[in-house]
Amino acid sequence: MVIVSSKDVAKLAGVSQTTVSRVLNTPEQVKASTVDKVLKAIEQLNYIPNEQARLLVTSRTNTIALLSGPLHNPFFSDTTAAIVNYANSKGYKVDVQFVQDEELENAYSKILERKVDGIILSCILYEDPFFEKLKKLNIPFITFNRKHQSNENFVEIDNEQAGFIAAQSLQALGHQHIAYIGGHLTVSTYANRFRGALRALGEALPEAYIYHSNTTRANISEGIDYLLQQPNSPTAIIGASDSIALNVIDELLKRDIRIPEDISVIGIDNVELAAYEQIQLTTVGHAMERNLGLIAIVKLVEMIENKKNSCVHITESVKLFNRKTVKRLN
């Protein structure tokens, strides 16, 4: 491809390169007759400004699209910061969208409208048809925290084992009335964490102690009211994410229920906020305390720069972080 320069435009129009630059950037500062000459020369030569020409030659935009879950969940603020910081250090801009699951169609459409070098997303549904569209785009992509049923291109923790450890740890403390508050089972993360809790508790987790919601504060508040109305109120609650667990604690405190004296609470994810001195949330998380978003963006950049759309399958081991929101029953 022959790239026409601004020097060629200037020569044909009979003006300086500086004037060509002004016409492109601040045409209001140039005489109308001069603007007309330059634009005609641009059209005749099919001139493309340097940045656009570079993109045509390299097919690179140095931009990565990130579709993240909502910011009310501290997991996504932690991972977004890690992703953006690493991408920036490698010379990439990050186009970030924070979306709820019900907003996914619109978010997906926006991704398809823009040219990007890679896509990283944490909002894919387990049976999401968009996954096949991503594969056909021939653009490197990776999911983190969640995965698709195809079992391709993902970074996650062992979510089933996380749910199992959370439930088992409460059993080991003598709790018999353990409740579970989780997100929708259309999401692999929540489905597998719930499966793990069921594996640990079996019939000890009756239907009346299970509450699935869209994880908003209002829904969690409704879930707490529902659980407290049961004939035997739970002595412990598993929040299927730290975000849920933190909201559970807040809602219980509003009702003058002490943590953990009256009800123990455990989460899953081990977000940075969980270890704050005033919170000290007992939780289950990455055994090496690594950020899933960082693991995923490192892999995505490798895929972009090595020009290999190799499939990534990463499931990280988990462990219990025992802090101050659970207690042993006598």
PDB file of N, CA and C in Angstrom, residues 9 25 34 53 87 113 130 134 144 162 180 183 186 217 230 242 274 284 294 296 322 326:
ATOM      1  N   VAL A   9       0.130  16.326  -0.321  1.00  0.00           N
ATOM      2  CA  VAL A   9      -1.084  17.149  -0.345  1.00  0.00           C
ATOM      3  C   VAL A   9      -0.712  18.622  -0.465  1.00  0.00           C
ATOM      4  N   ASN A  25      -7.034  20.117  11.437  1.00  0.00           N
ATOM      5  CA  ASN A  25      -7.272  20.217  12.881  1.00  0.00           C
ATOM      6  C   ASN A  25      -8.050  21.455  13.313  1.00  0.00           C
ATOM      7  N   THR A  34      -8.560  28.524   0.852  1.00  0.00           N
ATOM      8  CA  THR A  34      -7.419  27.625   1.090  1.00  0.00           C
ATOM      9  C   THR A  34      -7.907  26.261   1.552  1.00  0.00           C
ATOM     10  N   ALA A  53      -3.612   6.023   8.730  1.00  0.00           N
ATOM     11  CA  ALA A  53      -2.766   5.252   7.826  1.00  0.00           C
ATOM     12  C   ALA A  53      -2.019   4.163   8.582  1.00  0.00           C
ATOM     13  N   ALA A  87      -2.659  -3.111  31.157  1.00  0.00           N
ATOM     14  CA  ALA A  87      -2.808  -2.802  29.731  1.00  0.00           C
ATOM     15  C   ALA A  87      -2.102  -1.494  29.383  1.00  0.00           C
ATOM     16  N   GLU A 113     -19.306  -2.695  17.223  1.00  0.00           N
ATOM     17  CA  GLU A 113     -19.231  -1.457  16.440  1.00  0.00           C
ATOM     18  C   GLU A 113     -17.817  -0.907  16.355  1.00  0.00           C
ATOM     19  N   PHE A 130     -23.580 -15.140  22.406  1.00  0.00           N
ATOM     20  CA  PHE A 130     -22.580 -14.174  21.942  1.00  0.00           C
ATOM     21  C   PHE A 130     -21.196 -14.801  21.869  1.00  0.00           C
ATOM     22  N   LEU A 134     -18.116 -14.083  19.180  1.00  0.00           N
ATOM     23  CA  LEU A 134     -16.751 -13.693  19.538  1.00  0.00           C
ATOM     24  C   LEU A 134     -15.730 -14.561  18.803  1.00  0.00           C
ATOM     25  N   PHE A 144     -13.064 -13.825  32.308  1.00  0.00           N
ATOM     26  CA  PHE A 144     -12.522 -14.098  33.637  1.00  0.00           C
ATOM     27  C   PHE A 144     -13.645 -14.071  34.655  1.00  0.00           C
ATOM     28  N   ALA A 162     -14.779 -23.615  46.044  1.00  0.00           N
ATOM     29  CA  ALA A 162     -14.957 -22.445  46.914  1.00  0.00           C
ATOM     30  C   ALA A 162     -16.265 -22.548  47.684  1.00  0.00           C
ATOM     31  N   TYR A 180     -28.070 -19.861  52.297  1.00  0.00           N
ATOM     32  CA  TYR A 180     -27.250 -19.540  51.129  1.00  0.00           C
ATOM     33  C   TYR A 180     -27.937 -18.447  50.320  1.00  0.00           C
ATOM     34  N   GLY A 183     -26.326 -15.560  43.351  1.00  0.00           N
ATOM     35  CA  GLY A 183     -26.809 -14.932  42.130  1.00  0.00           C
ATOM     36  C   GLY A 183     -27.505 -15.953  41.246  1.00  0.00           C
ATOM     37  N   THR A 186     -27.763 -18.903  35.859  1.00  0.00           N
ATOM     38  CA  THR A 186     -27.375 -18.778  34.445  1.00  0.00           C
ATOM     39  C   THR A 186     -25.918 -18.349  34.322  1.00  0.00           C
ATOM     40  N   ARG A 217     -28.582  -4.595  46.183  1.00  0.00           N
ATOM     41  CA  ARG A 217     -28.817  -4.371  47.611  1.00  0.00           C
ATOM     42  C   ARG A 217     -30.289  -4.612  47.980  1.00  0.00           C
ATOM     43  N   GLN A 230     -38.121 -17.634  58.534  1.00  0.00           N
ATOM     44  CA  GLN A 230     -38.212 -19.085  58.609  1.00  0.00           C
ATOM     45  C   GLN A 230     -38.363 -19.541  60.067  1.00  0.00           C
ATOM     46  N   ASP A 242     -18.230 -11.979  47.849  1.00  0.00           N
ATOM     47  CA  ASP A 242     -17.964 -11.039  48.938  1.00  0.00           C
ATOM     48  C   ASP A 242     -18.923  -9.864  48.886  1.00  0.00           C
ATOM     49  N   ALA A 274     -12.300  -7.003  51.844  1.00  0.00           N
ATOM     50  CA  ALA A 274     -12.616  -8.019  52.853  1.00  0.00           C
ATOM     51  C   ALA A 274     -11.616  -8.020  54.002  1.00  0.00           C
ATOM     52  N   VAL A 284     -13.558 -17.146  51.060  1.00  0.00           N
ATOM     53  CA  VAL A 284     -12.766 -18.127  50.317  1.00  0.00           C
ATOM     54  C   VAL A 284     -12.293 -17.444  49.040  1.00  0.00           C
ATOM     55  N   LEU A 294      -5.934  -9.550  36.491  1.00  0.00           N
ATOM     56  CA  LEU A 294      -4.537  -9.419  36.073  1.00  0.00           C
ATOM     57  C   LEU A 294      -4.073 -10.669  35.336  1.00  0.00           C
ATOM     58  N   ALA A 296      -5.876 -12.671  33.623  1.00  0.00           N
ATOM     59  CA  ALA A 296      -6.549 -12.702  32.323  1.00  0.00           C
ATOM     60  C   ALA A 296      -5.951 -11.702  31.341  1.00  0.00           C
ATOM     61  N   ASN A 322      -9.730 -17.112  57.071  1.00  0.00           N
ATOM     62  CA  ASN A 322     -10.522 -17.096  58.299  1.00  0.00           C
ATOM     63  C   ASN A 322     -10.294 -15.791  59.051  1.00  0.00           C
ATOM     64  N   VAL A 326     -17.241 -15.042  61.456  1.00  0.00           N
ATOM     65  CA  VAL A 326     -17.827 -16.342  61.806  1.00  0.00           C
ATOM     66  C   VAL A 326     -17.414 -16.708  63.214  1.00  0.00           C
TER      67      VAL A 326
END
